[in-house]
Amino acid sequence: MIITPTAIEGVAHLDIDPHRDERGFFARSYCPQELADAGYDFNLSQANVSYNARKGTLRGLHYQAAPTPDPKIVRCERGSIWDVALDLRPHSNTYLQWTGAELSEANGRAQIIPAGCAHGFISLEDDSQVLYLMGAAYVADLARGVRWNDPAFSIDWPLMPEVIGDRDANYPNFEVT
Ligand SMILES: Cc1cn([C@H]2C[C@H](O)[C@@H](COP(=O)(O)OP(=O)(O)O[C@H]3O[C@H](C)C(=O)[C@H](O)[C@H]3O)O2)c(=O)[nH]c1=O
């Protein structure tokens, strides 16, 4: 695996290093030891998948509140998405800053989202499927979210959402601490 830090502390790109032969390729896509050696403590608790039928489907931005924040590693297994990590850690040097990356079946890239960051994406084509490796189990009562177009963050999405859930569309403005 090839791990490349981004400008947001703890957010990194995780690229596969494929072993190619006449059959195609084989690649390691998740390894807690390699991640720990690179400074990313992540132990798999749960895996989720979402199917996004139409281009312009926006999910998020979500995070889980203390005491069970949910780090995640996000990979687009079919189609393509633009994936956003938003720093909501008040003591972070990049508080309220965000980073985005194209994740796709073609580029095989995943994004590491640490605890304390919100996560969201917008699909860039129809029939996009997303795999979420979760570093914490889901706790419904701790599920939180912020709105994709909240002026506190000014996230520069590559396209306007065509499909978005009511909950995601109606989060109140974030209260900056
Ligand atoms: C995660 C989870 C969800 N659910 C239920 C709760 C909801 O009734 C329904 C949809 O869950 P959610 O609203 O979290 O799904 P999305 O809005 O697509 O959010 C997802 O996409 C954004 C971008 C993320 O980053 C979240 O981690 C991820 O959950 O499944 C469960 O029953 N078990 C679970 O483990």
Tab-separated table of C-alpha atoms and ligand atoms in Angstrom:
chain	number	residue	atom	x	y	z
A	1	MET	CA	0.000	0.000	0.000
A	2	ILE	CA	1.143	3.563	-0.675
A	3	ILE	CA	0.032	6.081	1.964
A	4	THR	CA	0.254	9.791	1.124
A	5	PRO	CA	-0.619	12.415	3.757
A	6	THR	CA	-2.821	15.381	2.823
A	7	ALA	CA	-2.830	18.906	4.251
A	8	ILE	CA	-5.342	17.788	6.901
A	9	GLU	CA	-3.622	15.937	9.765
A	10	GLY	CA	-4.602	12.268	9.772
A	11	VAL	CA	-6.279	12.413	6.357
A	12	ALA	CA	-4.325	10.459	3.744
A	13	HIS	CA	-4.671	8.811	0.378
A	14	LEU	CA	-4.258	5.038	0.373
A	15	ASP	CA	-3.202	3.720	-3.023
A	16	ILE	CA	-2.803	0.065	-3.896
A	17	ASP	CA	0.522	-1.327	-5.175
A	18	PRO	CA	-0.757	-4.038	-7.551
A	19	HIS	CA	1.090	-7.242	-8.372
A	20	ARG	CA	0.271	-7.688	-12.057
A	21	ASP	CA	0.420	-10.875	-14.117
A	22	GLU	CA	-1.353	-12.497	-17.043
A	23	ARG	CA	-4.517	-12.919	-14.923
A	24	GLY	CA	-4.788	-9.240	-13.993
A	25	PHE	CA	-3.589	-7.951	-10.604
A	26	PHE	CA	-3.628	-8.659	-6.879
A	27	ALA	CA	-3.148	-5.936	-4.284
A	28	ARG	CA	-3.292	-5.458	-0.526
A	29	SER	CA	-5.998	-2.891	0.187
A	30	TYR	CA	-6.054	-2.803	4.009
A	31	CYS	CA	-3.397	-3.727	6.601
A	32	PRO	CA	-3.544	-2.401	10.176
A	33	GLN	CA	0.182	-3.036	10.715
A	34	GLU	CA	1.240	-1.108	7.608
A	35	LEU	CA	-1.121	1.695	8.616
A	36	ALA	CA	0.275	1.762	12.175
A	37	ASP	CA	3.855	1.772	10.840
A	38	ALA	CA	2.889	4.864	8.800
A	39	GLY	CA	1.322	6.526	11.865
A	40	TYR	CA	-2.353	5.724	11.188
A	41	ASP	CA	-3.824	3.629	13.987
A	42	PHE	CA	-6.865	1.965	12.471
A	43	ASN	CA	-8.483	-1.319	13.454
A	44	LEU	CA	-11.462	-2.561	11.494
A	45	SER	CA	-14.718	-2.745	13.497
A	46	GLN	CA	-17.310	-2.780	10.733
A	47	ALA	CA	-17.586	-2.502	6.966
A	48	ASN	CA	-20.417	-0.768	5.120
A	49	VAL	CA	-21.371	-0.325	1.481
A	50	SER	CA	-23.541	2.194	-0.323
A	51	TYR	CA	-24.906	2.078	-3.852
A	52	ASN	CA	-25.513	5.410	-5.526
A	53	ALA	CA	-27.745	5.037	-8.581
A	54	ARG	CA	-27.418	8.513	-10.061
A	55	LYS	CA	-24.547	10.882	-10.775
A	56	GLY	CA	-24.725	13.790	-8.339
A	57	THR	CA	-25.815	11.749	-5.298
A	58	LEU	CA	-24.470	13.476	-2.195
A	59	ARG	CA	-24.116	11.652	1.155
A	60	GLY	CA	-22.889	13.276	4.331
A	61	LEU	CA	-21.168	14.956	5.799
A	62	HIS	CA	-21.275	12.590	8.737
A	63	TYR	CA	-19.312	11.795	11.858
A	64	GLN	CA	-19.953	9.979	15.097
A	65	ALA	CA	-19.744	11.932	18.364
A	66	ALA	CA	-17.655	11.027	21.400
A	67	PRO	CA	-17.162	8.628	23.085
A	68	THR	CA	-17.224	6.565	19.851
A	69	PRO	CA	-15.835	8.657	16.978
A	70	ASP	CA	-15.689	6.747	13.729
A	71	PRO	CA	-12.492	6.813	11.719
A	72	LYS	CA	-13.043	5.318	8.289
A	73	ILE	CA	-11.248	4.274	5.128
A	74	VAL	CA	-13.404	4.937	2.068
A	75	ARG	CA	-12.967	3.257	-1.306
A	76	CYS	CA	-15.059	3.575	-4.490
A	77	GLU	CA	-15.415	0.055	-5.873
A	78	ARG	CA	-17.539	0.951	-8.918
A	79	GLY	CA	-17.874	4.265	-10.721
A	80	SER	CA	-16.347	7.367	-9.159
A	81	ILE	CA	-16.920	9.845	-6.332
A	82	TRP	CA	-15.422	13.076	-5.050
A	83	ASP	CA	-14.709	12.349	-1.423
A	84	VAL	CA	-14.385	15.033	1.266
A	85	ALA	CA	-12.822	14.998	4.728
A	86	LEU	CA	-13.702	18.003	6.917
A	87	ASP	CA	-11.686	18.756	10.074
A	88	LEU	CA	-14.041	19.347	13.033
A	89	ARG	CA	-11.347	18.990	15.713
A	90	PRO	CA	-11.352	22.353	17.577
A	91	HIS	CA	-7.685	22.049	18.597
A	92	SER	CA	-6.447	21.056	15.154
A	93	ASN	CA	-4.311	23.473	13.096
A	94	THR	CA	-6.678	22.762	10.209
A	95	TYR	CA	-9.956	23.143	12.138
A	96	LEU	CA	-12.842	23.774	9.697
A	97	GLN	CA	-10.598	23.074	6.719
A	98	TRP	CA	-11.382	20.313	4.211
A	99	THR	CA	-9.696	18.221	1.545
A	100	GLY	CA	-11.228	16.414	-1.417
A	101	ALA	CA	-10.063	13.580	-3.659
A	102	GLU	CA	-11.451	11.655	-6.594
A	103	LEU	CA	-11.855	8.006	-5.627
A	104	SER	CA	-12.757	5.624	-8.424
A	105	GLU	CA	-12.840	2.050	-9.636
A	106	ALA	CA	-10.224	3.195	-12.178
A	107	ASN	CA	-7.711	4.812	-9.814
A	108	GLY	CA	-8.154	2.341	-6.930
A	109	ARG	CA	-7.527	5.141	-4.428
A	110	ALA	CA	-9.011	5.148	-0.914
A	111	GLN	CA	-9.104	8.017	1.572
A	112	ILE	CA	-8.295	7.679	5.287
A	113	ILE	CA	-10.632	9.798	7.428
A	114	PRO	CA	-9.529	10.084	11.086
A	115	ALA	CA	-11.736	10.396	14.159
A	116	GLY	CA	-12.976	13.961	14.531
A	117	CYS	CA	-13.347	14.574	10.821
A	118	ALA	CA	-16.688	14.597	9.025
A	119	HIS	CA	-16.977	12.655	5.776
A	120	GLY	CA	-19.083	13.130	2.701
A	121	PHE	CA	-18.999	12.508	-1.031
A	122	ILE	CA	-20.790	13.238	-4.264
A	123	SER	CA	-20.948	10.622	-7.009
A	124	LEU	CA	-19.417	11.606	-10.332
A	125	GLU	CA	-21.245	9.003	-12.405
A	126	ASP	CA	-24.299	6.718	-12.247
A	127	ASP	CA	-24.029	3.347	-10.470
A	128	SER	CA	-21.237	4.312	-8.107
A	129	GLN	CA	-20.670	1.920	-5.193
A	130	VAL	CA	-18.707	2.861	-2.076
A	131	LEU	CA	-17.040	0.659	0.555
A	132	TYR	CA	-16.518	2.083	4.045
A	133	LEU	CA	-14.075	0.347	6.406
A	134	MET	CA	-15.068	1.626	9.852
A	135	GLY	CA	-12.737	2.000	12.824
A	136	ALA	CA	-15.682	1.992	15.239
A	137	ALA	CA	-19.060	0.285	15.407
A	138	TYR	CA	-22.157	2.285	14.475
A	139	VAL	CA	-23.964	3.938	17.424
A	140	ALA	CA	-27.181	5.502	16.127
A	141	ASP	CA	-27.496	7.951	19.047
A	142	LEU	CA	-24.030	9.332	18.316
A	143	ALA	CA	-24.626	9.910	14.576
A	144	ARG	CA	-24.026	13.579	13.690
A	145	GLY	CA	-23.754	15.591	10.500
A	146	VAL	CA	-23.062	18.972	8.922
A	147	ARG	CA	-24.481	20.406	5.738
A	148	TRP	CA	-22.656	20.145	2.431
A	149	ASN	CA	-23.083	23.857	1.664
A	150	ASP	CA	-22.558	25.250	5.163
A	151	PRO	CA	-20.878	28.683	4.816
A	152	ALA	CA	-18.578	27.805	7.727
A	153	PHE	CA	-16.688	25.410	5.444
A	154	SER	CA	-17.144	26.683	1.849
A	155	ILE	CA	-16.566	23.224	0.389
A	156	ASP	CA	-15.903	23.547	-3.353
A	157	TRP	CA	-17.923	20.590	-4.688
A	158	PRO	CA	-17.230	19.698	-8.334
A	159	LEU	CA	-20.974	19.604	-9.164
A	160	MET	CA	-24.297	20.437	-7.569
A	161	PRO	CA	-26.135	17.573	-5.861
A	162	GLU	CA	-29.005	16.040	-7.840
A	163	VAL	CA	-29.953	13.540	-5.109
A	164	ILE	CA	-29.598	14.201	-1.376
A	165	GLY	CA	-31.431	12.812	1.654
A	166	ASP	CA	-33.707	15.115	3.691
A	167	ARG	CA	-31.531	14.734	6.784
A	168	ASP	CA	-28.368	15.667	4.916
A	169	ALA	CA	-30.053	18.626	3.181
A	170	ASN	CA	-31.369	20.112	6.414
A	171	TYR	CA	-28.587	20.095	8.975
A	172	PRO	CA	-28.520	23.502	10.690
A	173	ASN	CA	-25.557	25.827	10.222
A	174	PHE	CA	-22.505	24.675	12.136
A	175	GLU	CA	-21.786	26.621	15.334
A	176	VAL	CA	-18.079	27.471	15.244
A	177	THR	CA	-16.489	27.081	18.710
B	1	LIG	C1	-23.794	3.080	9.270
B	1	LIG	C2	-25.058	2.330	9.585
B	1	LIG	C3	-26.279	2.825	9.240
B	1	LIG	N1	-27.399	2.119	9.543
B	1	LIG	C4	-28.695	2.652	9.140
B	1	LIG	C5	-28.972	4.042	9.660
B	1	LIG	C6	-29.808	4.661	8.596
B	1	LIG	O1	-31.178	4.377	8.859
B	1	LIG	C7	-29.416	3.926	7.324
B	1	LIG	C8	-28.515	4.767	6.454
B	1	LIG	O2	-27.404	5.088	7.263
B	1	LIG	P1	-26.719	6.459	7.042
B	1	LIG	O3	-27.747	7.525	7.115
B	1	LIG	O4	-25.532	6.523	7.931
B	1	LIG	O5	-26.233	6.305	5.528
B	1	LIG	P2	-25.586	7.465	4.711
B	1	LIG	O6	-26.371	8.705	4.817
B	1	LIG	O7	-25.372	6.901	3.361
B	1	LIG	O8	-24.177	7.705	5.422
B	1	LIG	C9	-23.058	7.003	4.951
B	1	LIG	O9	-22.348	7.827	4.054
B	1	LIG	C10	-21.682	8.934	4.676
B	1	LIG	C11	-20.914	9.656	3.596
B	1	LIG	C12	-20.821	8.487	5.794
B	1	LIG	O10	-19.657	8.902	5.968
B	1	LIG	C13	-21.453	7.582	6.766
B	1	LIG	O11	-20.441	6.937	7.584
B	1	LIG	C14	-22.255	6.501	6.134
B	1	LIG	O12	-23.112	5.953	7.133
B	1	LIG	O13	-28.713	2.768	7.716
B	1	LIG	C15	-27.345	0.916	10.183
B	1	LIG	O14	-28.396	0.299	10.462
B	1	LIG	N2	-26.143	0.408	10.540
B	1	LIG	C16	-25.004	1.072	10.275
B	1	LIG	O15	-23.911	0.574	10.602
